[in-house]
PDB file of C-alpha atoms in Angstrom:
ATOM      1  CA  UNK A   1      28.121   4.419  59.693  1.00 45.00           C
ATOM      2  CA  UNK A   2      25.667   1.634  58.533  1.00 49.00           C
ATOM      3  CA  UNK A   3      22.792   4.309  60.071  1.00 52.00           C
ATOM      4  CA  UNK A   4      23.329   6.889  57.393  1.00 50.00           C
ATOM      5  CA  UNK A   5      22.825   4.315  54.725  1.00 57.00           C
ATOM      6  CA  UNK A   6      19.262   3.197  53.340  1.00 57.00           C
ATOM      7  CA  UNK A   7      18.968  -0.840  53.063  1.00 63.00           C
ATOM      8  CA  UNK A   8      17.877  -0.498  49.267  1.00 64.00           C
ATOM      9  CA  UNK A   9      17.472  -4.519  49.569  1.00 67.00           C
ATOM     10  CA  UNK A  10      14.077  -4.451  50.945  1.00 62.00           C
ATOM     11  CA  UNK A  11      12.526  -2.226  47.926  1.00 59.00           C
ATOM     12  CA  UNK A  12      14.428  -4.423  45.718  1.00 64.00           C
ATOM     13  CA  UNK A  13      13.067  -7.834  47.391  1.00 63.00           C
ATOM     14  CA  UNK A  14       9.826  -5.758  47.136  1.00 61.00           C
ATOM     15  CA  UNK A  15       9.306  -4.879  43.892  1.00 63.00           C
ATOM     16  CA  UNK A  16      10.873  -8.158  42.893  1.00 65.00           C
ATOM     17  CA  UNK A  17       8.013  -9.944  44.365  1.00 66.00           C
ATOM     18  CA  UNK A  18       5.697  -7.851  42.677  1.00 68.00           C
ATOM     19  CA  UNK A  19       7.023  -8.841  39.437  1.00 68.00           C
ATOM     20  CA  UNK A  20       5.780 -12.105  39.555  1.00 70.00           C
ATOM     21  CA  UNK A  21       2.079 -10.621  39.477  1.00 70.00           C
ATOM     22  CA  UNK A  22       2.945  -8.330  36.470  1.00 70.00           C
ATOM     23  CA  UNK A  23       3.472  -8.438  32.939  1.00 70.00           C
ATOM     24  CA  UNK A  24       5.916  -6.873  30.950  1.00 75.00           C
ATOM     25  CA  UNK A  25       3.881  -3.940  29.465  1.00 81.00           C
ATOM     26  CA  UNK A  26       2.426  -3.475  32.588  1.00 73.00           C
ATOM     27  CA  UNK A  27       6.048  -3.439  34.133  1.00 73.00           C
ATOM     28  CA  UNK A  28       7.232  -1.026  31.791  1.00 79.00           C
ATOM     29  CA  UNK A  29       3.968   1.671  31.924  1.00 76.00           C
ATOM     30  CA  UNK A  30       4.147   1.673  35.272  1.00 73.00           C
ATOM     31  CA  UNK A  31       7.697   3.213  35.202  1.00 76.00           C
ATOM     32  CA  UNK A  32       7.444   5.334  32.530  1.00 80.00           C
ATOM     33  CA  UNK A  33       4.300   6.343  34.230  1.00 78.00           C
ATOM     34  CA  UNK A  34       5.948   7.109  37.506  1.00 76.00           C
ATOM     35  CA  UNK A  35       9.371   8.035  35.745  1.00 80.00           C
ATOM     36  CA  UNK A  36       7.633  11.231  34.016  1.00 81.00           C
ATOM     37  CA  UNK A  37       5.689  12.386  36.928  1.00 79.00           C
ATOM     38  CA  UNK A  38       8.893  12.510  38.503  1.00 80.00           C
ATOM     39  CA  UNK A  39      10.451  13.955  35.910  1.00 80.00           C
ATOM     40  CA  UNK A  40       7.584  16.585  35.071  1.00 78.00           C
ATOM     41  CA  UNK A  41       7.627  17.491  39.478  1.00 76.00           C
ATOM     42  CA  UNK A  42      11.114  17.786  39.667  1.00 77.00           C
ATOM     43  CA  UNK A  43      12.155  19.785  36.938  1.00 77.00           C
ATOM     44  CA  UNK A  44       8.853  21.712  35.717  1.00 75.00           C
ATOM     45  CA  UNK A  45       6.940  21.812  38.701  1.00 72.00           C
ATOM     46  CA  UNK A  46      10.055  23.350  41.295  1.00 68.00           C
ATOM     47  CA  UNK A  47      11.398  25.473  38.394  1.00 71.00           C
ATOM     48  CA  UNK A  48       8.116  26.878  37.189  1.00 72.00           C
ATOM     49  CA  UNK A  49       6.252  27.770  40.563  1.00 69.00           C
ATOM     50  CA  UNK A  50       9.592  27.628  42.957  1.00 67.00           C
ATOM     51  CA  UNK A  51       8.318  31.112  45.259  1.00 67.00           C
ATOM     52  CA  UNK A  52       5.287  31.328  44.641  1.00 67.00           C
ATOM     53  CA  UNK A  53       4.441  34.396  46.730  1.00 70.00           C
ATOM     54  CA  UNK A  54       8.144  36.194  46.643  1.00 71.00           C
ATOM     55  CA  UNK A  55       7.006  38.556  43.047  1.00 69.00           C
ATOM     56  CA  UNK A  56       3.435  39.022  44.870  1.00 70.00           C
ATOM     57  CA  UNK A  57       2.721  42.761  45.875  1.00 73.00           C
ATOM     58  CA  UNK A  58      -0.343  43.605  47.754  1.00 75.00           C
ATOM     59  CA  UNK A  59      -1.789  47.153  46.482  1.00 74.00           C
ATOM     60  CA  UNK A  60      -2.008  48.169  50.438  1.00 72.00           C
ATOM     61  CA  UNK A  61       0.492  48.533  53.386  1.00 73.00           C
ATOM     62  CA  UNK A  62      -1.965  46.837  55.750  1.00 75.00           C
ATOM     63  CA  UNK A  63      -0.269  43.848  58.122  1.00 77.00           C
ATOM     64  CA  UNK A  64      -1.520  40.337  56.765  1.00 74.00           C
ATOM     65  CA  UNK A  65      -2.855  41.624  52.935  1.00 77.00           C
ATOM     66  CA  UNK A  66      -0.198  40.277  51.317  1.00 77.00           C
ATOM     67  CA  UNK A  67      -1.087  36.766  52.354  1.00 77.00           C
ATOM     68  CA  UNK A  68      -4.482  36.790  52.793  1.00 80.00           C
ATOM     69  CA  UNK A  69      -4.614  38.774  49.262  1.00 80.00           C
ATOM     70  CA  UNK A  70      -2.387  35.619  47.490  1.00 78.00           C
ATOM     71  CA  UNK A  71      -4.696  32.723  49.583  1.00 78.00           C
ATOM     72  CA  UNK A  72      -7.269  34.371  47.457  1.00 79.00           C
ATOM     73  CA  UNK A  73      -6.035  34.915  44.329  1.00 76.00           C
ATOM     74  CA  UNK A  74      -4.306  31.497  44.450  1.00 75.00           C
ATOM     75  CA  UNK A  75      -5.872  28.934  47.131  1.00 77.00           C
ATOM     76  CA  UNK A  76      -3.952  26.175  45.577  1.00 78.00           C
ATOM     77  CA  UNK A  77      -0.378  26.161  45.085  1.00 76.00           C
ATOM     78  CA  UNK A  78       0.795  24.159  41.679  1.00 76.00           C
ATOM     79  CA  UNK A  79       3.519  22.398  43.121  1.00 77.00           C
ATOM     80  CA  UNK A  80       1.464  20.652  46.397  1.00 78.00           C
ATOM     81  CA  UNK A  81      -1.017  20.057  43.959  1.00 81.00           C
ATOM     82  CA  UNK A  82       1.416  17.851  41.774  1.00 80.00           C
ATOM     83  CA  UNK A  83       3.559  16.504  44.776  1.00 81.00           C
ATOM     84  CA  UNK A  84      -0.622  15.149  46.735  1.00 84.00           C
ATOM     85  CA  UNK A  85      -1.735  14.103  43.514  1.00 81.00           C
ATOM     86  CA  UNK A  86       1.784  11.927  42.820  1.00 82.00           C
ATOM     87  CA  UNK A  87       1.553  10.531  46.201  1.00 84.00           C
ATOM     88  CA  UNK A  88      -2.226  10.021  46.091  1.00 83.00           C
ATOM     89  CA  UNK A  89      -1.661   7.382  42.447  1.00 80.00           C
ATOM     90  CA  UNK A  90       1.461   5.651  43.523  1.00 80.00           C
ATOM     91  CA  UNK A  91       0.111   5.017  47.382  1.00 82.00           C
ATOM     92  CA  UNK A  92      -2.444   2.343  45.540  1.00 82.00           C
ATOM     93  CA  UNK A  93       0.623   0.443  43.794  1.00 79.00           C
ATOM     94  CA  UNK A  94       2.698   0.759  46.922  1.00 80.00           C
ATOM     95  CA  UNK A  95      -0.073  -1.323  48.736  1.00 82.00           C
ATOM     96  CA  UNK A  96      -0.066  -4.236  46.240  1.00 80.00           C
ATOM     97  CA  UNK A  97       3.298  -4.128  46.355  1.00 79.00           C
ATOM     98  CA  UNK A  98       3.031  -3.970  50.760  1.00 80.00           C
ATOM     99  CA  UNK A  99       0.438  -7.269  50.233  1.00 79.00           C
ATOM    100  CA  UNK A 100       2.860  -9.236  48.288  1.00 78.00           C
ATOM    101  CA  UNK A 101       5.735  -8.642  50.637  1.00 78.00           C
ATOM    102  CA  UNK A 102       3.471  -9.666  53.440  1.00 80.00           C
ATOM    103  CA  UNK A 103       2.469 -12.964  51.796  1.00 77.00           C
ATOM    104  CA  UNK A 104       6.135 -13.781  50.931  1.00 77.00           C
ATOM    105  CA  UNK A 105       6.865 -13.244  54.615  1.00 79.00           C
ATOM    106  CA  UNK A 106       4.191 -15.370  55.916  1.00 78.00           C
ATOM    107  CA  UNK A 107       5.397 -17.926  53.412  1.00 76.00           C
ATOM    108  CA  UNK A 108       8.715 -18.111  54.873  1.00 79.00           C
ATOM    109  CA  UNK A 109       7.614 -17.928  58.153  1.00 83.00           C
ATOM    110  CA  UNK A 110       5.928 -20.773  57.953  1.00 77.00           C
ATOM    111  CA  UNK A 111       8.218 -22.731  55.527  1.00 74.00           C
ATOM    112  CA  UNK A 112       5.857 -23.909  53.369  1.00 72.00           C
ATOM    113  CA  UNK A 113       3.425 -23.249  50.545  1.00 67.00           C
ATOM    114  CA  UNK A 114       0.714 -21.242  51.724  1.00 60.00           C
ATOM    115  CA  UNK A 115      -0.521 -19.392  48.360  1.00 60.00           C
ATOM    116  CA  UNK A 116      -1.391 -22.243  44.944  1.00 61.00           C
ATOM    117  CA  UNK A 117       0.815 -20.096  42.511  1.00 59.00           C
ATOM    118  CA  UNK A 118       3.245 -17.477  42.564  1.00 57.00           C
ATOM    119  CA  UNK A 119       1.866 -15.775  39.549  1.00 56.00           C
ATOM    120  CA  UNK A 120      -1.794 -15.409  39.933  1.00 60.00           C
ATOM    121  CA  UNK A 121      -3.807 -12.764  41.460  1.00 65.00           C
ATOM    122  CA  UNK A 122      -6.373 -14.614  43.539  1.00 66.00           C
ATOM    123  CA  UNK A 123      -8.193 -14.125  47.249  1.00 74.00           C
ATOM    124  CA  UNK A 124      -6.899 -11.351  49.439  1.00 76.00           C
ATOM    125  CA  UNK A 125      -4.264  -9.654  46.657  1.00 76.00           C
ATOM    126  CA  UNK A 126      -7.116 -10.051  44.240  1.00 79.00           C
ATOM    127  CA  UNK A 127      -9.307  -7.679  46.467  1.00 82.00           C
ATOM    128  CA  UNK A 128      -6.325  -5.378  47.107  1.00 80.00           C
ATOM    129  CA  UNK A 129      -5.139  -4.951  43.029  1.00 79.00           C
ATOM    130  CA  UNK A 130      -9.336  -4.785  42.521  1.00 84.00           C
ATOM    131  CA  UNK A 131      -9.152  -2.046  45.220  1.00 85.00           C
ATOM    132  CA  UNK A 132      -5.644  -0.255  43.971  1.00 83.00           C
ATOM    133  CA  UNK A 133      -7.312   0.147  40.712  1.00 82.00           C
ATOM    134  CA  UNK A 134     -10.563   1.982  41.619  1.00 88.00           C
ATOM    135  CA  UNK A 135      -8.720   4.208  43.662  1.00 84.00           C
ATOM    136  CA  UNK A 136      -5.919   5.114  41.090  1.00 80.00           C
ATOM    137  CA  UNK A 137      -8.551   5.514  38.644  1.00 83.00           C
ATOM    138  CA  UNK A 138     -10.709   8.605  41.031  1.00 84.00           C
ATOM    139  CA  UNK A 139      -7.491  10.100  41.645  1.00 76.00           C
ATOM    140  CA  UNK A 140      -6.875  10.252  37.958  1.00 74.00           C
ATOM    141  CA  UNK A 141     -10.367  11.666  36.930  1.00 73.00           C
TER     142      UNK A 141
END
């Protein structure tokens, strides 16, 4: 029975550790950010362009036009496009958030101290926020 059920503990210990490293705005862009994409996939996105290709008639009874005629009059379908580009700007923050579970582990592992303050950004999670940031930034533009 315990199988069928997520352990919601470890994204809470997660994204609790990531706190630390964030400020309140930044805390609360972030999910209203990620809230509305959500928001804008789930209800526009599936409602709007559900079957794409079920209304599509091809103006000849040849085998294959129908799908070869909608690959070319649509080679990108709206709805992959929304879900890659939602995946593509929150796999940066998922990373930060992936470093600072990792040094919280290795600080409990080793029962001490490793890292001079909870709440600064410095050495290896400095180069992975740096790098989280260029990359959400290209996959915005």
């Amino acid at each position: 029975e315990s199988q069928g059920k997520m352990n919601w503990g470890f994204l809470e210990n997660v994204l609790s550790g990531v706190n630390k490293y964030s400020t309140v705005i930044g805390r609360i862009w972030l999910s209203v950010v990620f809230l509305f994409r959500i928001l804008v996939y789930v209800a526009a996105a599936e409602q709007v362009w559900k079957d794409e290709q079920k209304d599509f008639v091809c103006n000849t009874q040849q085998p294959g036009c129908e799908n070869a005629c909608f690959d070319h009059f649509f080679p990108i379908s709206q709805v992959r496009l929304w879900a890659l580009q939602l995946i593509m700007v929150s796999t940066p923050s998922l990373l930060v958030a992936l470093h600072v579970a990792y040094r919280e582990h290795r600080e409990a592992k080793h029962k001490r101290k490793l890292y001079q303050d909870k709440g600064s950004i410095d050495g290896g999670l400095f180069c992975t926020y740096t790098i989280s940031l260029v990359f959400k930034i290209s996959f915005e533009v």
